[in-house]
Coordinates of C-alpha atoms and ligand atoms in Angstrom, one line a residue:
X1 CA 2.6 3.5 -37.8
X2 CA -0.7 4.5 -37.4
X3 CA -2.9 3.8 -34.2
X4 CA -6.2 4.6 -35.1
X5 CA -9.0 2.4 -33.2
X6 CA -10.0 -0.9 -34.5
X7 CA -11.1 -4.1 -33.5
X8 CA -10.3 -5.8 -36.8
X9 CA -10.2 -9.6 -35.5
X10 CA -7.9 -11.0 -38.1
X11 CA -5.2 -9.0 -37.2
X12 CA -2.7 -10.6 -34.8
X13 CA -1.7 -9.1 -31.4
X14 CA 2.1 -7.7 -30.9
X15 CA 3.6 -9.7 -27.6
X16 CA 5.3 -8.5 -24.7
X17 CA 8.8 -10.4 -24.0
X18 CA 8.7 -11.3 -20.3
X19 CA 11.2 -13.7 -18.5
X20 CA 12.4 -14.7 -22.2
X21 CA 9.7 -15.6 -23.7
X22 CA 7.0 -14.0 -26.3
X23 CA 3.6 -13.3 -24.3
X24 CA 0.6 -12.3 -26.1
X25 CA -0.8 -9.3 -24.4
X26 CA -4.2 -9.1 -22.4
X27 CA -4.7 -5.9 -21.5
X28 CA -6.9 -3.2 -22.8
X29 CA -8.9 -2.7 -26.2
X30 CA -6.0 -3.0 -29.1
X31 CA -5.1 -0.1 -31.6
X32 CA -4.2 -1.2 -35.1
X33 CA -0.8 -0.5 -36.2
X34 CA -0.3 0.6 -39.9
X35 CA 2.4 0.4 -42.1
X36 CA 3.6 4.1 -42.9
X37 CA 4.8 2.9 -45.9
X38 CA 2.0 2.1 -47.5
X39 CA -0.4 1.8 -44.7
X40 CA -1.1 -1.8 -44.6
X41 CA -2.4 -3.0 -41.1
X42 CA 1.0 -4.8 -39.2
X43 CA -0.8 -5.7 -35.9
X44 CA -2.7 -5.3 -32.7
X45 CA -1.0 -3.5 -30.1
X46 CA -2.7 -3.8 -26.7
X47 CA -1.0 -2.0 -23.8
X48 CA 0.0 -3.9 -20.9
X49 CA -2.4 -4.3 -17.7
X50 CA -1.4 -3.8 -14.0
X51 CA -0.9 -8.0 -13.8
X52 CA 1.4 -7.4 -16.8
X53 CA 3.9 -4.8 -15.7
X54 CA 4.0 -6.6 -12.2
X55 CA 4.5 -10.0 -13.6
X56 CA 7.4 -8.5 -15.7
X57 CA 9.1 -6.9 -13.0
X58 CA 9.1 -10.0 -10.7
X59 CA 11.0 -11.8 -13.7
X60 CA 13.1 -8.9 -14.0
X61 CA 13.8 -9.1 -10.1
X62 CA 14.2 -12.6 -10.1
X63 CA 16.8 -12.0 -13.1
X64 CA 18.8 -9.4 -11.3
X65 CA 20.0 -11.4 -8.0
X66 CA 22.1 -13.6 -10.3
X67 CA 22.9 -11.4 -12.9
X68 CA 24.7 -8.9 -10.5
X69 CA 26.5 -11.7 -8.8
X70 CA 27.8 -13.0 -12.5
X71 CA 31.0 -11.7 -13.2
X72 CA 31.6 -8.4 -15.5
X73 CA 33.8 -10.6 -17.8
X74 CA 30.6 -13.2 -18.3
X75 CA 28.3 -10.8 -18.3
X76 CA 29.6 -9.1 -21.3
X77 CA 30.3 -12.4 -23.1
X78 CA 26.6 -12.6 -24.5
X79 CA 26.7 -9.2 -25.8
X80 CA 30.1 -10.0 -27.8
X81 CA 27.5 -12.9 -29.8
X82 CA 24.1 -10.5 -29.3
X83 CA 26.6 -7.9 -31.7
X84 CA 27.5 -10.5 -34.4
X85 CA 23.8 -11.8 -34.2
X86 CA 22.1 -8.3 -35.0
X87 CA 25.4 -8.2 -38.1
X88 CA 23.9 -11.5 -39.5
X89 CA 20.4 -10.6 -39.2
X90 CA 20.7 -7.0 -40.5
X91 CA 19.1 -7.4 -43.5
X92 CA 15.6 -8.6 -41.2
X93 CA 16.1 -6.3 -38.7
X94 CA 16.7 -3.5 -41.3
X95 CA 12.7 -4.4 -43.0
X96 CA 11.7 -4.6 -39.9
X97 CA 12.4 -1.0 -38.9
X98 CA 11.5 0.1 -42.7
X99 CA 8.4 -1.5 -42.1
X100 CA 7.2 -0.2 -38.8
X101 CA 8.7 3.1 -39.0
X102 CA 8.8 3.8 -42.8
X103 CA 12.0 4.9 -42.9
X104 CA 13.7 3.5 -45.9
X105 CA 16.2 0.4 -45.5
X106 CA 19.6 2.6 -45.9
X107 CA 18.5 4.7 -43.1
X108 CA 17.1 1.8 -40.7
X109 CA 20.5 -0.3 -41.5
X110 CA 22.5 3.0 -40.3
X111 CA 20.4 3.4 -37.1
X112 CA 21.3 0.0 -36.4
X113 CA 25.1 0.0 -37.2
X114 CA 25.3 3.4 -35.1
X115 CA 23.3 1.5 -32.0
X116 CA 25.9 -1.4 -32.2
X117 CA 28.5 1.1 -31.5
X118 CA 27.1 1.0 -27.8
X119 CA 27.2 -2.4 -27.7
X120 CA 30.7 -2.8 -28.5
X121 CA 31.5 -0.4 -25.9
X122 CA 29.7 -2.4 -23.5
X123 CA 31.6 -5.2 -24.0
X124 CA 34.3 -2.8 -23.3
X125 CA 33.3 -2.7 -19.5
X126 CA 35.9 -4.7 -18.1
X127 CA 37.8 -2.4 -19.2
X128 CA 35.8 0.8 -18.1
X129 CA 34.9 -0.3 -14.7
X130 CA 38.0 -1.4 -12.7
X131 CA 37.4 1.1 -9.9
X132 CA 39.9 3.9 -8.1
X133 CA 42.1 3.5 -5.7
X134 CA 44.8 5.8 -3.7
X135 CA 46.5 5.2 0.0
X136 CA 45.5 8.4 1.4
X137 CA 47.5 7.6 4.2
X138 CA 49.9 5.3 6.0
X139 CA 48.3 2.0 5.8
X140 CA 44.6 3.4 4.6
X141 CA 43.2 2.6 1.5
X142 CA 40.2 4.4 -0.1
X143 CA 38.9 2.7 -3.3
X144 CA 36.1 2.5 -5.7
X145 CA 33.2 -0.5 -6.3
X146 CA 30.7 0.2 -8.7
X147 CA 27.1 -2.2 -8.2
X148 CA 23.8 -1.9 -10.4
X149 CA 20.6 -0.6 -9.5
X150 CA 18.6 -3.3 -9.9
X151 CA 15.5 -3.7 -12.2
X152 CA 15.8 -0.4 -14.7
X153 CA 13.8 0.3 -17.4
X154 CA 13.8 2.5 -20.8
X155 CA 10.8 4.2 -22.5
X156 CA 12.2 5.0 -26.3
X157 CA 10.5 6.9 -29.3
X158 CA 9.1 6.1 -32.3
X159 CA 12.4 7.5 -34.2
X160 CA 14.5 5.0 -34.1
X161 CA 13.2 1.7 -33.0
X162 CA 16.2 0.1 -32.9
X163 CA 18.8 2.7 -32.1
X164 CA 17.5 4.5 -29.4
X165 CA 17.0 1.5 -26.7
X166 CA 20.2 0.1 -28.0
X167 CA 21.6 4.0 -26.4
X168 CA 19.9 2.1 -23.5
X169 CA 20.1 -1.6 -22.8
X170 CA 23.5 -2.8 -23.3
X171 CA 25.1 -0.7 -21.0
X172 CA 22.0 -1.1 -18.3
X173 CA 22.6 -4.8 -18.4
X174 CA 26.4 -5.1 -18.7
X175 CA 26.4 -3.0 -15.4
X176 CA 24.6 -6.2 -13.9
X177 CA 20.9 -4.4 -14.0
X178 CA 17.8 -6.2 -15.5
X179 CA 16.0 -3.9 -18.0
X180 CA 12.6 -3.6 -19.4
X181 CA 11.9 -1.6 -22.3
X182 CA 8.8 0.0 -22.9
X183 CA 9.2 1.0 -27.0
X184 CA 6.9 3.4 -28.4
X185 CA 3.5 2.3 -29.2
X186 CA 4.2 3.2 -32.8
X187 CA 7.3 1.1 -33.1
X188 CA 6.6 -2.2 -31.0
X189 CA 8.3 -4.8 -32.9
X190 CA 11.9 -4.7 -33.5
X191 CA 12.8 -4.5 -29.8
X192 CA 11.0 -8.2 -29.9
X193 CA 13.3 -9.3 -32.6
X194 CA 16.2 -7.5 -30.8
X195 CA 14.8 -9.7 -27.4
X196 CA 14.9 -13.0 -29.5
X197 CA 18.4 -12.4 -30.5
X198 CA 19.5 -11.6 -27.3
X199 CA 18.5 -14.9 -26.0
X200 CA 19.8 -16.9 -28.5
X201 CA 23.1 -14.8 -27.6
X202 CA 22.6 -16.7 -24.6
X203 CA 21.3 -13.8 -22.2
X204 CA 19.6 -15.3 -19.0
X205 CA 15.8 -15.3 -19.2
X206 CA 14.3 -11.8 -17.2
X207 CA 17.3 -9.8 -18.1
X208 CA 16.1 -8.2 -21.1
X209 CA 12.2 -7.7 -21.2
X210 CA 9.6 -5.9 -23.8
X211 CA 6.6 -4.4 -21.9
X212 CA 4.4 -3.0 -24.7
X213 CA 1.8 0.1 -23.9
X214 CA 1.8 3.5 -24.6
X215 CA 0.6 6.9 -21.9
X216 CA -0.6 4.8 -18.9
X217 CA 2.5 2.0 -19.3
X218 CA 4.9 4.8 -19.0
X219 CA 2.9 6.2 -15.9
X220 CA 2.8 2.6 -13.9
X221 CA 6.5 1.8 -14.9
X222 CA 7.1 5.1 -13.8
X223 CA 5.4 4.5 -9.9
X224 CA 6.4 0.8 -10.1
X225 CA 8.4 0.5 -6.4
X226 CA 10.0 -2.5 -7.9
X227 CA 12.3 -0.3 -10.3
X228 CA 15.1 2.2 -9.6
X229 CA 16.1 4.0 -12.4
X230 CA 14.7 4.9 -16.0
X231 CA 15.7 6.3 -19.1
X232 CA 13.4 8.2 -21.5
X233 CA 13.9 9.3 -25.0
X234 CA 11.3 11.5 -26.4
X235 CA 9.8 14.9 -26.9
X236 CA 10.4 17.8 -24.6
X237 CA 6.9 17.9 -23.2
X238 CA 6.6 14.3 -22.3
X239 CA 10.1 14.0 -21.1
X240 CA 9.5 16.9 -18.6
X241 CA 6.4 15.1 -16.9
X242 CA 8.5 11.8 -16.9
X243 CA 11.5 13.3 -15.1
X244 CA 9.2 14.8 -13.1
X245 CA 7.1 11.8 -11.9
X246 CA 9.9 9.7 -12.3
X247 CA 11.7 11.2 -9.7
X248 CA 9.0 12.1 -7.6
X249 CA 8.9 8.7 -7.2
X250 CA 12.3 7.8 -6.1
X251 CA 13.6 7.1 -9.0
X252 CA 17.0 8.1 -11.2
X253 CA 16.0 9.4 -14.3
X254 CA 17.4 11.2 -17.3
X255 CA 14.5 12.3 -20.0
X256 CA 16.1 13.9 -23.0
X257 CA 13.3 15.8 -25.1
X258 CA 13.3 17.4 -28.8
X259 CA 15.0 20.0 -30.7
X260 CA 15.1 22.3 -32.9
X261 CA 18.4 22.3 -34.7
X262 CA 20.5 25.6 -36.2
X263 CA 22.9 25.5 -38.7
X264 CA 24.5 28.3 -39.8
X265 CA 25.9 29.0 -43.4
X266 CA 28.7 31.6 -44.1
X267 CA 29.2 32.6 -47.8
X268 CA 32.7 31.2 -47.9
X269 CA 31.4 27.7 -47.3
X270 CA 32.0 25.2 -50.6
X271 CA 28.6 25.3 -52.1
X272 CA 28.6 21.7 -53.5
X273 CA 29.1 20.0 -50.4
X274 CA 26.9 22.1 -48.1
X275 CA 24.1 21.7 -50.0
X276 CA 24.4 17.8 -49.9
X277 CA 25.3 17.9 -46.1
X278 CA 22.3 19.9 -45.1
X279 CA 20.0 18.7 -47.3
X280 CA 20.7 15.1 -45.7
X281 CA 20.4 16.9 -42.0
X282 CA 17.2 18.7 -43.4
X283 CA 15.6 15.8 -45.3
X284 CA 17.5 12.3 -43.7
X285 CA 14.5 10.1 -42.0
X286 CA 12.3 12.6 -43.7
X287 CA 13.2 15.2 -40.9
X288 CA 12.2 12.8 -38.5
X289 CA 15.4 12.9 -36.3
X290 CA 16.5 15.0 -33.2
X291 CA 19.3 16.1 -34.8
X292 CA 17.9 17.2 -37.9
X293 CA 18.5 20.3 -38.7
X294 CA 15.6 22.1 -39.0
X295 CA 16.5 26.2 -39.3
X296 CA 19.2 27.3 -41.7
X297 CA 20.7 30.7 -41.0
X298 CA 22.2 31.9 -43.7
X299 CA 24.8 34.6 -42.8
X300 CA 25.8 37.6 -45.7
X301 CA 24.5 36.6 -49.5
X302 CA 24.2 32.9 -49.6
X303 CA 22.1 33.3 -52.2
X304 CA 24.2 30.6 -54.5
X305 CA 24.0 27.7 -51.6
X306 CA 20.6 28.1 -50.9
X307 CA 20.2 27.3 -54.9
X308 CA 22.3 24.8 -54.8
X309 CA 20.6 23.6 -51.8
X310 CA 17.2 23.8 -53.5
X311 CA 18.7 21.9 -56.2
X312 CA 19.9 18.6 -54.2
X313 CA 16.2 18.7 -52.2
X314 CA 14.3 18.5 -55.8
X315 CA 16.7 16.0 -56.7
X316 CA 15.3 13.5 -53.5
X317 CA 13.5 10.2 -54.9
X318 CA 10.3 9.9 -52.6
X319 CA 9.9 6.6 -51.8
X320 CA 14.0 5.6 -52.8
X321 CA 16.1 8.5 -51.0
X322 CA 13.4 9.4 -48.6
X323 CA 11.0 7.4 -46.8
X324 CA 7.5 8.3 -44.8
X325 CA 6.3 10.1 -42.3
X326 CA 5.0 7.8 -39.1
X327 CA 1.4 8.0 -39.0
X328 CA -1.4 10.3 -41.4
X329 CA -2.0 12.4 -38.3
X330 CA 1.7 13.7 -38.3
X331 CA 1.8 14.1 -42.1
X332 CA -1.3 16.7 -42.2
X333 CA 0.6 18.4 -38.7
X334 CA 3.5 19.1 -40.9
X335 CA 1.2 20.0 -44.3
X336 CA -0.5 22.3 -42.0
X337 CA 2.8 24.3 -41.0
X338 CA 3.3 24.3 -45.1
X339 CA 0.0 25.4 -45.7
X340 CA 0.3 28.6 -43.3
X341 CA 3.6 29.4 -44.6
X342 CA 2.0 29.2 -48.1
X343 CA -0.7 32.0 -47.2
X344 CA 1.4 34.2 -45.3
X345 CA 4.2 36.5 -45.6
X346 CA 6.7 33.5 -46.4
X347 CA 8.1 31.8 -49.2
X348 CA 7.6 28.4 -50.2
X349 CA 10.5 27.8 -52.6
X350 CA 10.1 23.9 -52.3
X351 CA 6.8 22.4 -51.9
X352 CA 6.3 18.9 -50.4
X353 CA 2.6 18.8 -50.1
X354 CA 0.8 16.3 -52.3
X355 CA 3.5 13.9 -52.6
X356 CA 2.5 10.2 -53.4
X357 CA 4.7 7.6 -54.4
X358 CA 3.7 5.0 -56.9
X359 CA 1.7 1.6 -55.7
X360 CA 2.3 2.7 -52.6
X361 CA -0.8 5.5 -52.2
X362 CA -1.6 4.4 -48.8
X363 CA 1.6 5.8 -47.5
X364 CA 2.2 8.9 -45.4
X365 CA 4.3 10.7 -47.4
X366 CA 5.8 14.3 -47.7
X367 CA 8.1 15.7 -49.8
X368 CA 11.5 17.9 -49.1
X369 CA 9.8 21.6 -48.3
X370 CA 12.2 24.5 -48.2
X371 CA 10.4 28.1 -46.3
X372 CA 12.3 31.0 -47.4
X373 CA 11.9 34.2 -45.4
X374 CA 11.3 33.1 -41.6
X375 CA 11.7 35.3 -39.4
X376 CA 12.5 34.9 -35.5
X377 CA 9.2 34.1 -33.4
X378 CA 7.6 32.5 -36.4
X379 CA 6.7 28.5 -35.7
X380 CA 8.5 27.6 -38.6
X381 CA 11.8 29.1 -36.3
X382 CA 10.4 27.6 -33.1
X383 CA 8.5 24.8 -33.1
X384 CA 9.9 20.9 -34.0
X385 CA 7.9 20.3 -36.7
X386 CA 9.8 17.1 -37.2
X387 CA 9.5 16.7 -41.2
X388 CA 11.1 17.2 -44.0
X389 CA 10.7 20.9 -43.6
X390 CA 13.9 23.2 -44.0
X391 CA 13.2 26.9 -42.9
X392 CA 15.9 29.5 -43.8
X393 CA 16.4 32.3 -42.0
X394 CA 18.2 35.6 -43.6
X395 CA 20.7 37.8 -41.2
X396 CA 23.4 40.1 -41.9
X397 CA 26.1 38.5 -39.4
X398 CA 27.6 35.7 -37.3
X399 CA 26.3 37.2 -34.3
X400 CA 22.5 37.7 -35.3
X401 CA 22.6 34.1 -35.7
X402 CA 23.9 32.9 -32.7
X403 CA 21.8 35.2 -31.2
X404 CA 18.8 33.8 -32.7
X405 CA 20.8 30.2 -32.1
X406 CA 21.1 30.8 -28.4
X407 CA 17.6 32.0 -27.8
X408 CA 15.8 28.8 -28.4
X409 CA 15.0 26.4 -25.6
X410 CA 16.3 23.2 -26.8
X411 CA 20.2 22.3 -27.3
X412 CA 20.3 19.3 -29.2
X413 CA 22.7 20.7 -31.7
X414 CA 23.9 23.1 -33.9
X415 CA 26.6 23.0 -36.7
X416 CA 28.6 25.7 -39.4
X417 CA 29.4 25.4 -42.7
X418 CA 32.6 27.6 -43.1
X419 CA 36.2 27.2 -44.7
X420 CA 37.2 29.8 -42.2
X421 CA 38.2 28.0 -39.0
X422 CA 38.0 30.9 -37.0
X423 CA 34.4 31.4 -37.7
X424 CA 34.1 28.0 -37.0
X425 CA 36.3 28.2 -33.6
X426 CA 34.4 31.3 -32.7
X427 CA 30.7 29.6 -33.4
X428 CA 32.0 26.6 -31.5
X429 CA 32.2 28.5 -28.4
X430 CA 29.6 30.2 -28.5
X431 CA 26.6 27.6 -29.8
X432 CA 24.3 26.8 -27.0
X433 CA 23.8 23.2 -28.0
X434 CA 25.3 19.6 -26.2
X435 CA 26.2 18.6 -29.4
X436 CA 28.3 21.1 -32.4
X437 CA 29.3 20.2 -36.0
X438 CA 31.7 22.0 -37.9
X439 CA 30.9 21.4 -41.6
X440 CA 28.9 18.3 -40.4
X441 CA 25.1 18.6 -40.3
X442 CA 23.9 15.7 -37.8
X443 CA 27.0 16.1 -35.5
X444 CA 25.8 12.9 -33.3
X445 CA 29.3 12.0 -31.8
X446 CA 30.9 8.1 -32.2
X447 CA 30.8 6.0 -29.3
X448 CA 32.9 6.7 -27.1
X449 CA 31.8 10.4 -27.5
X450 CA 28.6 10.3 -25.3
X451 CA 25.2 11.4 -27.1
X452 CA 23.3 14.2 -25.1
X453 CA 22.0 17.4 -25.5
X454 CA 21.5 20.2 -23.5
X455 CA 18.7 22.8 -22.1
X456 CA 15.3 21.7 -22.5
X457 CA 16.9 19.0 -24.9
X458 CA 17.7 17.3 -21.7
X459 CA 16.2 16.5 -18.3
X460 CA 18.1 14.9 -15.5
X461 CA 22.6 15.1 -15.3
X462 CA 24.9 13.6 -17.8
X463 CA 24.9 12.4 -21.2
X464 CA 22.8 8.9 -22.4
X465 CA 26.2 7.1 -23.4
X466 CA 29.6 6.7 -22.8
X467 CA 31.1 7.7 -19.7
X468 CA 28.3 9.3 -18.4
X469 CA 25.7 6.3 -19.6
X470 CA 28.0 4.1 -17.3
X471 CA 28.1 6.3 -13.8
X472 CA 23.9 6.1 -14.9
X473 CA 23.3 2.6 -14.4
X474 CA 25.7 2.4 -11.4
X475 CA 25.9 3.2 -8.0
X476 CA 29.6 3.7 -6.5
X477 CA 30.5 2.5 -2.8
X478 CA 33.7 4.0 -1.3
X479 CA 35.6 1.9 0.8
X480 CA 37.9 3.1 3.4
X481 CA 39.8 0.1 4.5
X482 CA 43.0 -0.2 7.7
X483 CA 44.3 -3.1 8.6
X484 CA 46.1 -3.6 11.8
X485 CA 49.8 -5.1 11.3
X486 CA 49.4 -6.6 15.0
X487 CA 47.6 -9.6 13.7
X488 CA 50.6 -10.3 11.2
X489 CA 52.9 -10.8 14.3
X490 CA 52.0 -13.9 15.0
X491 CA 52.9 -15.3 12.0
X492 CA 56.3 -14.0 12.5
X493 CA 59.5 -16.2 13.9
Ligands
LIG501 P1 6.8 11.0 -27.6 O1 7.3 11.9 -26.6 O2 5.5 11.1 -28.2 O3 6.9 9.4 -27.1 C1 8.1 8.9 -26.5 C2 7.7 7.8 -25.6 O4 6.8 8.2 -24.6 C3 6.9 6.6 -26.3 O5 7.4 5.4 -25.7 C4 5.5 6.9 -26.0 O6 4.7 5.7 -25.9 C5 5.6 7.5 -24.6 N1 4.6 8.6 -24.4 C6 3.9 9.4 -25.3 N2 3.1 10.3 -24.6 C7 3.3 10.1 -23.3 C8 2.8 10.7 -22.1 N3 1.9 11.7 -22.2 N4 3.2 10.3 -20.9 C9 4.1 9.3 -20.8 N5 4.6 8.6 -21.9 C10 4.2 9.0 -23.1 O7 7.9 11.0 -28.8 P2 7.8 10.4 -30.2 O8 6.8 11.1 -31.1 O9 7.7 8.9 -30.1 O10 9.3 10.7 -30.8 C11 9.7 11.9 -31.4 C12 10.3 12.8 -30.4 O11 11.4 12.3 -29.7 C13 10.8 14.1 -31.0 O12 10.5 15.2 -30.2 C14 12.3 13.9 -31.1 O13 13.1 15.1 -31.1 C15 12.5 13.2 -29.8 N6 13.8 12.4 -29.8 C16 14.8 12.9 -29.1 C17 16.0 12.3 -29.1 C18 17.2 12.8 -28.3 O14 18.2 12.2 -28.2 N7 17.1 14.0 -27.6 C19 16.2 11.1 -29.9 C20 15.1 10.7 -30.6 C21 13.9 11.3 -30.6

């Protein structure tokens, strides 16, 4: 998506869902979104004004004093048809990400099917939720309720449109909260399709809610008085001023940022299946994931994987295998970091620049790049360049890479290809990432197994599903209760 200035009037504006319905936005000057795919104009996308966000949290607070008095077993009911919806309408939903996003149809229909995971653990909850409790002594019971927050909110990035807030919503609302997603700018409307569906799944009006806006929405949801709690998925630099002001303003928060992903290869790992796996880490979403992995550190002479690696990555179908990049401005950011390797002391062994795919030239497209001959300190080791750009890394043992590993801010992930497993058990412990795969490239754990990363990949306590997604949207009152058996006399003969 590409928000560039225009006024273009024939171009329709993208709504906001408040109080379950659609509501065309009238707030500031729009920007017009553009098809990364082939750069044909989608929309309008105005962000919303102050009246907006206020008249969105009143129907999310008028939404939330029935909703939390609706029983956990109701309350998940709509989210048992809201999955089986979003299965019938995958093939729509699945454009609609393509489209918006640019990713191709394959990828968006996997984002989706991975999201629904957290959904069906939702609908878990009244299973998850039933409390504590112990007689810690004679005749006194201590024990567990669990209540929402209230009116919560998620801010989600451009990455997955639909995946991301699904990490969100479902479990904010089948712990009895409202919610009102702010989705990227970039991406702002499959979260409307996902709105529509959840009504028809028979969600009450004002539970679910799509405030659209980009900087200054975030900042006003963020001091809003009238919400207590918000989750942010994004990069590093943004989520550290949204924990920030999030919290300073009362609220709970928990902002996980970017990465930069390691993955180690040791010269006894098979050849033929590494090279697919980290290709599809490398190169999946055309490098446009968190848990891509983005540095390869090959260990010893790995010289045969690396060709074989080389080999699968010139073998990618731009356009079929790999889809586009989100907007112009963050194709020529990646060229440039190809461009600079180019002239310098590195090597360029695959070349994405220049890549076009047929009838669809107005497309932002890159192809799979592979730097040989980083070296630690260089950007193409640091920075998240958050394209299809692989850049290998040469050291002499397992330790020299999880030194250079461990060194890095982030802690997203890491992963090694080995057929030893006490390499594997040995880089396990010692990978200073949330989230490890051995001989798995985008280790991104299956609901139940919580998503989260660590260090400056995360802001704020706890992982953004699961368990810990649960205790997030919840507040827990202890009771303490002792009842006097006197009163039961009377009832005696
Ligand atoms: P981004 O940080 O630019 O935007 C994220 C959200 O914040 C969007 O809704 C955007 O509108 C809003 N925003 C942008 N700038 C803001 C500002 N200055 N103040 C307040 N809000 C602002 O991220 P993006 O480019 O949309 O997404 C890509 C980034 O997200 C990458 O860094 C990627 O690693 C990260 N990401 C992380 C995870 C994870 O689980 N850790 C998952 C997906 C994406």
């Amino acid at each position: 998506m590409n928000p560039s200035a225009s006024t273009a009037p024939t171009l329709k504006a993208v709504d906001h869902y408040i109080g379950g319905q659609r509501l065309p936005s009238s707030g500031a000057a729009g920007t017009t979104l553009n098809s990364p795919v082939d750069g044909k104009p989608l929309g309008l996308l105005h962000p919303a004004s102050t009246a907006e966000l206020d008249q969105t949290v009143a129907a999310a607070q008028k939404a939330f004093l029935e909703w939390r008095a609706t029983p956990v077993k109701e309350r998940v009911q709509p989210l048992f048809r809201f999955k089986q919806l979003v299965e019938d309408n995958i093939a729509e939903l699945s454009q609609l990400v393509t489209a918006e996003n640019g990713k191709t149809p394959a990828e968006s229909e996997a984002g989706i099917r991975k999201g629904l995971e957290v959904v069906e653990y939702a609908t878990s909850l009244p299973q998850l939720i039933t409390g504590e409790l112990l007689e810690v002594s004679s005749g006194v019971d201590c024990y567990t309720r669990s209540y929402p927050l209230g009116v919560t909110a998620g801010i989600t990035p451009f990455n997955f449109p639909a995946m991301v807030p699904f990490w969100m919503f479902p479990l904010a609302i089948a712990t009895g909260n409202s919610f009102i997603l702010k989705p990227s700018d970039q991406v702002p409307f499959t979260p409307l399709r996902l709105a529509e569906l959840l009504s028809q799944a028979g969600l009450p009006a004002g539970v679910f809610n799509v405030l659209q806006g980009g900087r200054e929405t975030v900042e006003a949801l963020l001091d809003h008085r009238g919400i207590a709690a918000a989750a942010f998925v994004g990069s590093t630099p943004v989520a550290r001023t949204v924990y920030a002001r999030g919290t300073a303003a009362g609220k709970r928060m928990l902002a996980l940022g970017g990465a930069k992903n390691h993955l180690v290869v040791m010269p006894d790992a098979d050849p033929e299946v590494t090279a697919r796996n980290v290709v599809s880490s490398a190169m999946g979403c055309a490098g446009q994931r968190c848990m891509a992995a983005s540095v390869l550190l090959a260990v010893g002479n790995c010289d045969h994987i690396i060709e074989a690696i080389i080999n699968v990555a010139r073998g990618i179908r731009l356009g079929q295998d790999m889809g586009a990049i989100i907007n112009p401005k963050a194709r020529d950011r990646i060229v440039g970091y190809i461009d600079r390797a180019a002239a310098g002391s590195t090597k360029v062994l695959l070349d994405g620049r220049g890549a076009k795919v047929a009838g669809k030239e107005g497309g932002n497209y890159v192809g799979p790049t592979i730097i040989d001959g980083v070296v630690p300190g260089q950007e193409w080791a640091c920075d998240e360049i958050f394209g299809p750009v692989l850049s290998i890394l040469r050291v002499k043992a397992l330790d020299e890479a999880l030194a250079i590993e461990n060194a890095s801010p982030f802690g997203n992930a890491a992963a090694i290809y080995t057929s030893d497993g006490g390499t594997a058990a040995y880089f396990e412990a010692r990978a200073n990432a949330g989230m490890v795969g051995i001989n798995i490239g985008v280790p991104v754990p299956r609901e139940p197994f919580a998503f989260g990363g660590w260090n400056e990949s995360r802001f704020g306590i706890g992982d953004i599903t699961g368990r810990d997604g649960l205790a997030f949207w919840t507040k827990t009152r202890k009771v303490t209760k002792k009842w006097s058996a006197a009163s039961a006399k009377n009832w005696m003969s």
